[in-house]
Amino acid sequence: HNVQVSPDGKFAWVTNNGEEPKEWEREHKGMAQREHEAMGNPGEVWAIDTAADKVVVQVRVGLHPAHVVLTPDGRFAYVTNGGESTVSVVDTQARRVVATIPVGAAPHGIRIRPDGKEAYVANLKGGTVSVINTEARREVATIPVGKGPAQVGFTPDGRLAFASLSQENKVAVIDPATREVVRKVAVGTVPIQVYATPDSRLLFVANQGTKRSPGNTVSVVNLETLEVVKTVETGPGAHGVVVSGDGRFAYVTNTYANSLSVIEVKDLKVIATVPVGRGPNGISVTP
């Protein structure tokens, strides 16, 4: 379902889940279909050796894992367990779970603040974002954000945080200092993943839509004015989005088209569409 490349580029961490969709998934307009599941053994996170293209680590986590993200030093992986409302903390060297943290209902997306001190968790059914202190390994705050938060994100400078509201067709803008929503920005239908450019100037929002009525756009938000400045047409089911480390390109997975769109950030235009495997979801880039 989701993938995260380690900071050194040596491993790609992925969640693996072989279960039927849960009731909380069926309630989510954009994530109710079977194709939103990840394949593999239930309740595990795997690490793939990027040089050998081989699975080298398998760690059992909680029920129905969704997203995985690594701390800036790559020492720990945080995994959301949507089926039991917890986050598993995996020691990537010891290759075992070292903490299980209760959070809000149906946690889905997760990202770690650029300074590594906190993790934000989008609680899909809870309408909240959980704030985890990564040193204490516990939830220290809950931020009400709106309906159907699917994923979160940060600007690299740490000034702003975001939560995609899949059932409101908006993105909540959060001030991490006050832990309050300061604005909601209207975007496309069923926004899922969000990602800011390295200069903290723009936010890319992938609008997936539903299988019956797919979204095929990415909303680009100016982070000074907090307004959408461009809507870029991609493929049906725009879901995952990431920006390259040099800020030149944004990459978007098109779940219903089995393809990847490449957007040139300078001109905000699609410059390539690459066929990939069936139902692409998460995406990550090597350093």
Coordinates of N, CA and C in Angstrom, one line a residue, residues 36-267:
H36 N -7.5 -0.5 -3.2 CA -6.7 0.4 -2.3 C -5.9 -0.5 -1.3
E37 N -6.2 -1.8 -1.3 CA -5.4 -2.7 -0.4 C -4.0 -2.9 -0.9
A38 N -3.1 -3.2 0.0 CA -1.8 -3.7 -0.4 C -1.8 -5.2 -0.3
M39 N -1.0 -5.9 -1.1 CA -0.9 -7.3 -1.1 C 0.2 -7.8 -0.1
G40 N 0.2 -9.1 0.2 CA 1.2 -9.6 1.1 C 0.6 -10.2 2.3
N41 N 1.5 -10.6 3.2 CA 1.0 -11.2 4.5 C 0.4 -10.1 5.4
P42 N -0.7 -10.5 6.1 CA -1.4 -9.5 6.9 C -0.5 -9.0 8.0
G43 N -0.6 -7.7 8.3 CA 0.1 -7.2 9.5 C 1.6 -7.2 9.5
E44 N 2.2 -6.9 8.4 CA 3.6 -6.9 8.3 C 4.2 -5.7 7.6
V45 N 5.4 -5.3 8.0 CA 6.1 -4.3 7.3 C 7.4 -5.0 6.8
W46 N 7.7 -4.7 5.5 CA 8.9 -5.4 4.9 C 9.9 -4.3 4.5
A47 N 11.2 -4.7 4.4 CA 12.2 -3.9 3.9 C 12.8 -4.6 2.7
I48 N 12.9 -3.9 1.6 CA 13.5 -4.4 0.3 C 14.9 -3.8 0.1
D49 N 15.8 -4.7 -0.1 CA 17.2 -4.2 -0.5 C 17.1 -3.6 -1.9
T50 N 17.4 -2.3 -2.0 CA 17.2 -1.7 -3.3 C 18.3 -2.0 -4.3
A51 N 19.4 -2.5 -3.8 CA 20.4 -3.0 -4.8 C 20.2 -4.4 -5.3
A52 N 19.6 -5.2 -4.4 CA 19.4 -6.6 -4.8 C 17.9 -6.9 -5.2
D53 N 17.0 -5.9 -5.0 CA 15.6 -6.0 -5.3 C 15.1 -7.3 -4.6
K54 N 15.4 -7.4 -3.3 CA 15.0 -8.6 -2.5 C 14.5 -8.2 -1.2
V55 N 13.5 -8.9 -0.7 CA 13.0 -8.6 0.6 C 13.9 -9.2 1.7
V56 N 14.4 -8.4 2.6 CA 15.4 -8.8 3.5 C 14.9 -8.7 5.0
V57 N 13.8 -8.0 5.2 CA 13.3 -7.9 6.5 C 11.8 -8.0 6.5
Q58 N 11.2 -8.8 7.4 CA 9.8 -8.9 7.6 C 9.5 -8.8 9.1
V59 N 8.7 -7.8 9.5 CA 8.4 -7.6 10.9 C 6.8 -7.6 11.0
R60 N 6.3 -8.4 11.9 CA 4.9 -8.4 12.2 C 4.5 -7.1 13.0
V61 N 3.5 -6.4 12.6 CA 3.1 -5.2 13.3 C 1.6 -5.4 13.7
G62 N 0.8 -4.4 13.6 CA -0.6 -4.5 14.0 C -1.5 -4.9 12.9
L63 N -2.8 -4.7 13.2 CA -3.9 -5.2 12.3 C -4.1 -4.1 11.2
H64 N -4.0 -4.6 9.9 CA -4.3 -3.8 8.8 C -3.4 -2.6 8.7
P65 N -2.1 -2.8 8.6 CA -1.1 -1.7 8.4 C -1.4 -0.9 7.1
A66 N -1.2 0.4 7.2 CA -1.5 1.3 6.0 C -0.2 1.9 5.5
H67 N 0.3 2.9 6.3 CA 1.5 3.7 5.9 C 2.7 3.4 6.8
V68 N 3.9 3.6 6.2 CA 5.1 3.5 6.9 C 6.0 4.7 6.6
V69 N 6.7 5.2 7.6 CA 7.5 6.4 7.4 C 8.7 6.2 8.3
L70 N 9.9 6.7 7.9 CA 11.1 6.6 8.7 C 11.5 7.9 9.3
T71 N 12.2 7.8 10.5 CA 12.8 8.9 11.1 C 13.9 9.5 10.2
P72 N 14.3 10.7 10.4 CA 15.3 11.3 9.5 C 16.6 10.6 9.5
D73 N 16.9 9.9 10.6 CA 18.2 9.1 10.7 C 18.0 7.7 10.3
G74 N 16.8 7.3 9.9 CA 16.5 6.0 9.4 C 16.5 4.9 10.5
R75 N 16.6 5.3 11.8 CA 16.7 4.4 12.9 C 15.4 3.7 13.2
F76 N 14.3 4.3 13.0 CA 13.0 3.8 13.4 C 12.0 4.0 12.3
A77 N 11.1 3.0 12.1 CA 10.0 3.1 11.2 C 8.7 3.1 12.0
Y78 N 7.8 4.0 11.6 CA 6.5 4.2 12.2 C 5.5 3.7 11.2
V79 N 4.6 2.8 11.7 CA 3.6 2.1 10.9 C 2.2 2.3 11.5
T80 N 1.3 2.9 10.7 CA -0.1 3.0 11.1 C -0.8 1.7 11.0
N81 N -1.5 1.3 12.0 CA -2.3 0.1 12.0 C -3.8 0.5 12.0
G82 N -4.4 0.6 10.8 CA -5.8 1.1 10.7 C -6.8 0.2 11.4
G83 N -6.6 -1.1 11.5 CA -7.6 -2.0 12.0 C -7.6 -2.0 13.5
E84 N -6.6 -1.4 14.2 CA -6.7 -1.4 15.7 C -6.3 -0.1 16.3
S85 N -6.2 1.0 15.5 CA -6.0 2.3 15.9 C -4.8 2.5 16.8
T86 N -3.7 2.0 16.2 CA -2.4 2.1 16.9 C -1.3 2.4 15.8
V87 N -0.1 2.8 16.3 CA 1.1 3.0 15.5 C 2.2 2.1 16.1
S88 N 2.8 1.3 15.2 CA 3.9 0.5 15.7 C 5.2 1.2 15.4
V89 N 6.1 1.2 16.3 CA 7.4 1.7 16.1 C 8.4 0.5 16.0
V90 N 9.1 0.5 14.8 CA 10.0 -0.6 14.5 C 11.4 -0.1 14.6
D91 N 12.2 -0.8 15.3 CA 13.7 -0.6 15.3 C 14.2 -1.2 14.0
T92 N 14.7 -0.4 13.1 CA 15.1 -0.9 11.8 C 16.4 -1.7 11.9
Q93 N 17.2 -1.5 13.0 CA 18.4 -2.3 13.1 C 18.2 -3.6 13.8
A94 N 17.4 -3.5 14.9 CA 17.0 -4.8 15.7 C 15.9 -5.6 14.9
R95 N 15.2 -4.9 14.0 CA 14.2 -5.5 13.2 C 13.1 -6.1 14.0
R96 N 12.6 -5.3 15.0 CA 11.5 -5.7 15.8 C 10.7 -4.5 16.3
V97 N 9.5 -4.7 16.7 CA 8.6 -3.6 17.2 C 9.1 -3.3 18.7
V98 N 9.3 -2.0 18.9 CA 9.8 -1.6 20.2 C 8.7 -0.8 21.0
A99 N 7.7 -0.4 20.3 CA 6.6 0.3 20.9 C 5.3 0.2 20.1
T100 N 4.2 0.2 20.8 CA 2.9 0.3 20.1 C 2.1 1.5 20.8
I101 N 1.7 2.5 20.0 CA 1.2 3.7 20.5 C -0.3 3.8 20.1
P102 N -1.2 3.9 21.1 CA -2.6 4.2 20.8 C -2.8 5.6 20.2
V103 N -3.6 5.6 19.1 CA -3.9 6.9 18.5 C -5.4 7.0 18.2
G104 N -5.8 7.9 17.3 CA -7.2 8.0 16.9 C -7.8 6.9 16.1
A105 N -9.1 7.0 15.7 CA -9.8 5.9 15.0 C -9.3 5.8 13.6
A106 N -8.9 4.6 13.2 CA -8.5 4.2 11.8 C -7.4 5.1 11.3
P107 N -6.2 5.1 12.0 CA -5.1 5.8 11.5 C -4.6 5.4 10.1
H108 N -4.3 6.3 9.3 CA -3.9 6.0 7.9 C -2.6 6.6 7.5
G109 N -2.6 7.8 7.0 CA -1.3 8.4 6.6 C -0.5 8.9 7.8
I110 N 0.8 8.9 7.6 CA 1.7 9.4 8.7 C 2.9 10.0 8.1
R111 N 3.4 11.1 8.7 CA 4.6 11.8 8.3 C 5.3 12.3 9.6
I112 N 6.6 12.4 9.5 CA 7.4 12.8 10.7 C 7.9 14.2 10.4
R113 N 7.8 15.1 11.4 CA 8.3 16.5 11.3 C 9.7 16.5 10.8
P114 N 10.1 17.5 10.0 CA 11.5 17.5 9.5 C 12.6 17.4 10.6
D115 N 12.3 18.0 11.8 CA 13.3 17.9 12.9 C 13.3 16.5 13.6
G116 N 12.3 15.7 13.2 CA 12.3 14.3 13.8 C 11.6 14.2 15.1
K117 N 11.2 15.3 15.7 CA 10.7 15.3 17.1 C 9.3 14.9 17.3
E118 N 8.5 15.0 16.2 CA 7.1 14.6 16.3 C 6.6 13.9 15.0
A119 N 5.7 13.0 15.2 CA 5.0 12.3 14.0 C 3.6 12.8 14.0
Y120 N 3.0 13.1 12.9 CA 1.6 13.4 12.7 C 0.9 12.2 12.0
V121 N -0.2 11.9 12.6 CA -1.0 10.7 12.1 C -2.4 11.2 11.7
A122 N -2.8 10.9 10.4 CA -4.1 11.2 10.0 C -5.1 10.0 10.4
N123 N -6.0 10.4 11.3 CA -7.0 9.4 11.7 C -8.3 9.4 10.9
L124 N -8.3 8.5 9.9 CA -9.3 8.6 8.8 C -10.7 8.6 9.3
K125 N -11.0 7.8 10.3 CA -12.4 7.8 10.9 C -12.6 8.8 12.0
G126 N -11.5 9.2 12.6 CA -11.6 10.0 13.8 C -11.8 11.5 13.5
G127 N -11.4 11.9 12.3 CA -11.5 13.3 12.0 C -10.5 14.2 12.7
T128 N -9.4 13.5 13.0 CA -8.3 14.2 13.8 C -6.9 13.8 13.3
V129 N -6.0 14.6 13.7 CA -4.6 14.3 13.5 C -3.9 14.0 14.9
S130 N -3.3 12.9 15.1 CA -2.6 12.6 16.4 C -1.2 13.1 16.3
V131 N -0.7 13.7 17.3 CA 0.7 14.2 17.4 C 1.4 13.3 18.4
I132 N 2.5 12.6 17.8 CA 3.3 11.7 18.6 C 4.6 12.3 18.9
N133 N 5.0 12.3 20.2 CA 6.3 12.7 20.6 C 7.2 11.5 20.3
T134 N 8.2 11.6 19.4 CA 9.0 10.5 19.0 C 10.0 10.0 20.1
E135 N 10.3 10.9 21.0 CA 11.3 10.5 22.1 C 10.5 9.8 23.1
A136 N 9.3 10.3 23.5 CA 8.5 9.6 24.6 C 7.7 8.4 24.0
R137 N 7.6 8.5 22.7 CA 6.8 7.4 22.0 C 5.4 7.3 22.5
R138 N 4.7 8.5 22.6 CA 3.3 8.5 23.0 C 2.6 9.7 22.3
E139 N 1.3 9.5 22.2 CA 0.4 10.6 21.7 C 0.4 11.8 22.7
V140 N 0.7 13.0 22.3 CA 0.8 14.1 23.2 C -0.3 15.2 22.9
A141 N -0.9 15.0 21.7 CA -2.0 16.0 21.3 C -2.9 15.4 20.2
T142 N -4.1 15.9 20.2 CA -5.0 15.5 19.1 C -5.6 16.8 18.5
I143 N -5.4 16.9 17.2 CA -5.9 18.1 16.5 C -7.1 17.8 15.7
P144 N -8.3 18.4 16.0 CA -9.5 18.2 15.1 C -9.2 18.9 13.8
V145 N -9.4 18.2 12.7 CA -9.1 18.8 11.4 C -10.3 18.8 10.4
G146 N -11.1 17.8 10.5 CA -12.3 17.7 9.5 C -12.6 16.3 9.1
K147 N -13.3 16.1 8.1 CA -13.9 14.8 7.7 C -12.9 14.0 6.8
G148 N -12.6 12.8 7.3 CA -11.8 11.9 6.4 C -10.4 12.3 6.2
P149 N -9.6 12.6 7.2 CA -8.2 12.9 7.0 C -7.5 11.7 6.5
A150 N -6.9 11.7 5.3 CA -6.2 10.5 4.7 C -4.7 10.6 4.9
Q151 N -4.1 11.7 4.7 CA -2.7 11.8 4.8 C -2.3 13.2 5.4
V152 N -1.1 13.3 5.9 CA -0.5 14.5 6.4 C 0.8 14.8 5.7
G153 N 1.3 16.0 6.0 CA 2.5 16.5 5.4 C 3.1 17.7 6.1
F154 N 4.3 18.0 5.8 CA 5.0 19.2 6.4 C 5.7 20.0 5.3
T155 N 5.9 21.2 5.5 CA 6.9 22.0 4.7 C 8.2 21.6 5.2
P156 N 9.3 21.5 4.4 CA 10.6 21.2 4.9 C 11.1 22.1 5.9
D157 N 10.7 23.4 5.9 CA 11.1 24.4 6.9 C 10.4 24.2 8.2
G158 N 9.4 23.3 8.3 CA 8.7 23.0 9.5 C 7.6 24.1 9.9
R159 N 7.4 25.0 9.0 CA 6.5 26.2 9.3 C 5.0 25.7 9.3
L160 N 4.7 24.8 8.4 CA 3.3 24.4 8.2 C 3.2 22.9 8.2
A161 N 2.0 22.4 8.6 CA 1.6 21.0 8.4 C 0.3 21.0 7.7
F162 N 0.0 19.8 7.1 CA -1.2 19.7 6.3 C -1.9 18.3 6.6
A163 N -3.2 18.3 6.3 CA -4.0 17.1 6.4 C -5.0 17.1 5.2
S164 N -5.0 16.1 4.4 CA -5.9 16.0 3.3 C -7.3 15.5 3.8
L165 N -8.3 16.2 3.5 CA -9.7 15.9 4.0 C -10.5 15.3 2.9
S166 N -10.4 14.0 2.8 CA -11.0 13.2 1.7 C -12.5 13.4 1.5
Q167 N -13.1 13.6 2.6 CA -14.6 13.8 2.6 C -15.1 15.2 2.6
E168 N -14.2 16.1 2.5 CA -14.5 17.6 2.4 C -14.0 18.2 1.1
N169 N -13.1 17.5 0.4 CA -12.4 18.0 -0.8 C -11.7 19.3 -0.5
K170 N -11.0 19.2 0.7 CA -10.2 20.3 1.1 C -8.9 19.8 1.8
V171 N -7.9 20.7 2.0 CA -6.7 20.4 2.7 C -6.7 21.4 3.9
A172 N -6.6 20.8 5.1 CA -6.4 21.6 6.3 C -5.0 22.0 6.5
V173 N -4.8 23.3 6.7 CA -3.4 23.8 7.0 C -3.3 24.0 8.5
I174 N -2.2 23.4 9.0 CA -2.0 23.4 10.5 C -0.8 24.2 10.9
D175 N -0.9 25.0 11.9 CA 0.3 25.6 12.5 C 0.9 24.7 13.6
P176 N 2.0 24.1 13.3 CA 2.6 23.1 14.3 C 2.9 23.7 15.6
A177 N 3.1 25.0 15.6 CA 3.5 25.7 16.9 C 2.3 25.8 17.8
T178 N 1.1 26.0 17.3 CA -0.1 26.1 18.1 C -1.0 24.9 18.0
R179 N -0.7 24.0 17.1 CA -1.4 22.8 16.8 C -2.9 23.1 16.5
E180 N -3.1 24.1 15.7 CA -4.4 24.5 15.3 C -4.5 24.6 13.8
V181 N -5.7 24.3 13.3 CA -6.0 24.5 11.8 C -6.2 26.0 11.6
V182 N -5.4 26.6 10.7 CA -5.4 28.0 10.4 C -6.2 28.3 9.1
R183 N -6.4 27.3 8.3 CA -7.1 27.6 7.0 C -7.4 26.2 6.4
K184 N -8.5 26.2 5.6 CA -8.9 25.1 4.8 C -8.9 25.5 3.4
V185 N -8.2 24.8 2.5 CA -8.1 25.2 1.1 C -8.9 24.2 0.3
A186 N -9.8 24.7 -0.5 CA -10.6 23.8 -1.4 C -9.7 23.3 -2.5
V187 N -9.7 22.0 -2.8 CA -8.9 21.4 -3.8 C -9.9 20.5 -4.7
G188 N -9.4 19.4 -5.3 CA -10.2 18.5 -6.1 C -11.0 17.5 -5.3
T189 N -11.5 16.5 -6.0 CA -12.4 15.5 -5.4 C -11.5 14.4 -4.7
V190 N -11.9 14.2 -3.5 CA -11.2 13.1 -2.7 C -9.7 13.3 -2.7
P191 N -9.2 14.3 -2.1 CA -7.7 14.5 -2.0 C -7.1 13.4 -1.1
I192 N -6.0 12.9 -1.5 CA -5.4 11.8 -0.7 C -4.0 12.3 -0.2
Q193 N -3.0 12.1 -1.1 CA -1.6 12.5 -0.6 C -1.2 13.9 -0.9
V194 N -0.4 14.4 0.0 CA 0.1 15.8 -0.2 C 1.6 15.8 0.0
Y195 N 2.3 16.8 -0.7 CA 3.8 16.8 -0.6 C 4.2 18.2 -1.0
A196 N 5.1 18.8 -0.2 CA 5.6 20.2 -0.4 C 6.9 20.1 -1.1
T197 N 7.2 21.2 -1.9 CA 8.5 21.3 -2.6 C 9.6 21.6 -1.5
P198 N 10.9 21.3 -1.9 CA 12.0 21.5 -0.9 C 12.1 22.9 -0.5
D199 N 11.7 23.9 -1.3 CA 11.8 25.3 -0.9 C 10.6 25.8 -0.1
S200 N 9.7 24.9 0.2 CA 8.5 25.2 1.1 C 7.6 26.2 0.4
R201 N 7.7 26.3 -0.9 CA 6.9 27.3 -1.7 C 5.6 26.8 -2.2
L202 N 5.5 25.5 -2.6 CA 4.3 24.9 -3.2 C 3.9 23.6 -2.5
L203 N 2.6 23.3 -2.5 CA 2.1 22.0 -2.0 C 1.4 21.3 -3.2
F204 N 1.8 20.1 -3.4 CA 1.1 19.3 -4.4 C 0.1 18.4 -3.7
V205 N -1.2 18.4 -4.2 CA -2.3 17.6 -3.6 C -2.9 16.7 -4.7
A206 N -2.8 15.4 -4.5 CA -3.3 14.4 -5.5 C -4.8 14.1 -5.2
N207 N -5.6 14.4 -6.2 CA -7.1 14.3 -6.1 C -7.5 13.0 -6.7
Q208 N -7.8 11.9 -5.9 CA -8.1 10.6 -6.5 C -9.5 10.4 -7.0
G209 N -10.5 11.1 -6.4 CA -11.9 10.8 -6.8 C -12.2 9.4 -6.3
T210 N -13.2 8.8 -7.0 CA -13.7 7.4 -6.7 C -13.6 6.6 -7.9
K211 N -13.7 5.3 -7.8 CA -13.7 4.4 -9.0 C -14.8 4.8 -10.0
R212 N -15.9 5.1 -9.5 CA -17.0 5.4 -10.4 C -16.8 6.8 -11.0
S213 N -16.2 7.7 -10.3 CA -16.0 9.0 -10.8 C -14.6 9.5 -10.4
P214 N -13.6 8.9 -11.2 CA -12.2 9.2 -10.8 C -11.8 10.6 -10.9
G215 N -11.0 11.0 -10.0 CA -10.3 12.3 -10.1 C -9.1 12.1 -10.9
N216 N -8.7 13.2 -11.7 CA -7.5 13.0 -12.5 C -6.7 14.3 -12.5
T217 N -6.6 14.9 -11.3 CA -5.9 16.2 -11.2 C -5.0 16.2 -9.9
V218 N -4.1 17.2 -10.0 CA -3.2 17.5 -8.8 C -3.4 19.0 -8.6
S219 N -3.8 19.4 -7.4 CA -4.0 20.8 -7.1 C -2.6 21.3 -6.6
V220 N -2.2 22.5 -7.1 CA -0.9 23.1 -6.6 C -1.3 24.3 -5.8
V221 N -0.9 24.3 -4.5 CA -1.2 25.4 -3.6 C 0.0 26.2 -3.3
N222 N -0.1 27.5 -3.5 CA 0.9 28.5 -3.1 C 0.9 28.6 -1.6
L223 N 2.0 28.3 -1.0 CA 2.1 28.3 0.5 C 2.3 29.6 1.2
E224 N 2.4 30.7 0.4 CA 2.4 32.0 1.0 C 1.0 32.6 1.0
T225 N 0.2 32.4 -0.1 CA -1.1 32.9 -0.1 C -2.2 31.9 0.3
L226 N -1.7 30.6 0.4 CA -2.6 29.4 0.7 C -3.8 29.4 -0.2
E227 N -3.5 29.5 -1.5 CA -4.5 29.4 -2.6 C -4.0 28.5 -3.7
V228 N -5.0 27.8 -4.3 CA -4.6 27.0 -5.5 C -4.3 27.9 -6.6
V229 N -3.0 27.7 -7.2 CA -2.6 28.5 -8.3 C -2.6 27.7 -9.6
K230 N -2.7 26.4 -9.5 CA -2.8 25.6 -10.8 C -3.4 24.3 -10.5
T231 N -4.2 23.8 -11.4 CA -4.7 22.4 -11.4 C -4.1 21.7 -12.6
V232 N -3.3 20.7 -12.3 CA -2.6 19.9 -13.3 C -3.4 18.6 -13.6
E233 N -3.7 18.4 -14.9 CA -4.4 17.1 -15.2 C -3.4 16.0 -15.3
T234 N -3.7 14.9 -14.6 CA -2.8 13.7 -14.7 C -3.6 12.5 -15.2
G235 N -3.5 11.4 -14.6 CA -4.3 10.3 -15.0 C -5.4 10.0 -14.0
P236 N -6.4 9.1 -14.3 CA -7.5 8.8 -13.4 C -7.0 8.2 -12.1
G237 N -7.5 8.7 -11.0 CA -7.2 8.1 -9.7 C -5.8 8.6 -9.1
A238 N -5.5 9.9 -9.3 CA -4.3 10.5 -8.8 C -4.3 10.3 -7.3
H239 N -3.3 9.6 -6.8 CA -3.3 9.1 -5.4 C -2.0 9.5 -4.6
G240 N -0.9 8.9 -5.0 CA 0.4 9.2 -4.3 C 1.1 10.4 -5.0
V241 N 1.8 11.1 -4.2 CA 2.6 12.2 -4.8 C 3.9 12.4 -4.0
V242 N 5.0 12.7 -4.7 CA 6.2 13.0 -4.0 C 7.0 14.0 -4.9
V243 N 7.9 14.8 -4.3 CA 8.7 15.7 -5.1 C 10.1 15.3 -5.0
S244 N 10.9 15.4 -6.1 CA 12.3 15.0 -6.1 C 13.1 16.0 -5.2
G245 N 14.2 15.4 -4.7 CA 15.0 16.2 -3.7 C 15.5 17.5 -4.2
D246 N 15.7 17.6 -5.6 CA 16.2 18.9 -6.2 C 15.0 19.8 -6.5
G247 N 13.8 19.3 -6.3 CA 12.6 20.2 -6.5 C 12.2 20.4 -7.9
R248 N 12.8 19.6 -8.8 CA 12.5 19.8 -10.3 C 11.3 19.1 -10.7
F249 N 11.0 17.9 -10.1 CA 9.9 17.1 -10.6 C 9.0 16.6 -9.5
A250 N 7.7 16.5 -9.8 CA 6.7 15.8 -8.9 C 6.3 14.6 -9.6
Y251 N 6.1 13.5 -8.8 CA 5.7 12.2 -9.4 C 4.4 11.8 -8.8
V252 N 3.4 11.4 -9.6 CA 2.0 11.1 -9.1 C 1.6 9.8 -9.6
T253 N 1.1 8.9 -8.7 CA 0.6 7.6 -9.1 C -0.8 7.8 -9.5
N254 N -1.2 7.2 -10.6 CA -2.6 7.2 -11.1 C -3.2 5.8 -10.9
T255 N -3.9 5.6 -9.8 CA -4.3 4.3 -9.3 C -5.2 3.6 -10.4
Y256 N -6.1 4.3 -11.0 CA -7.1 3.7 -11.9 C -6.5 3.6 -13.4
A257 N -5.4 4.2 -13.6 CA -4.8 4.1 -15.0 C -3.5 3.3 -15.0
N258 N -3.1 2.8 -13.9 CA -1.9 2.0 -13.8 C -0.7 2.7 -14.5
S259 N -0.5 3.9 -14.0 CA 0.5 4.8 -14.6 C 1.1 5.8 -13.6
L260 N 2.2 6.4 -14.0 CA 2.8 7.4 -13.2 C 3.0 8.7 -14.0
S261 N 2.5 9.8 -13.5 CA 2.7 11.1 -14.2 C 3.9 11.8 -13.6
V262 N 4.7 12.4 -14.5 CA 5.8 13.2 -14.1 C 5.5 14.7 -14.4
I263 N 5.5 15.5 -13.4 CA 5.2 16.9 -13.5 C 6.5 17.7 -13.4
E264 N 6.8 18.6 -14.3 CA 7.9 19.5 -14.2 C 7.4 20.7 -13.3
V265 N 8.1 20.9 -12.1 CA 7.6 21.8 -11.2 C 7.8 23.3 -11.7
K266 N 8.8 23.6 -12.5 CA 9.0 24.9 -13.0 C 7.8 25.4 -13.8
D267 N 7.3 24.6 -14.7 CA 6.2 25.0 -15.6 C 4.9 24.4 -15.2

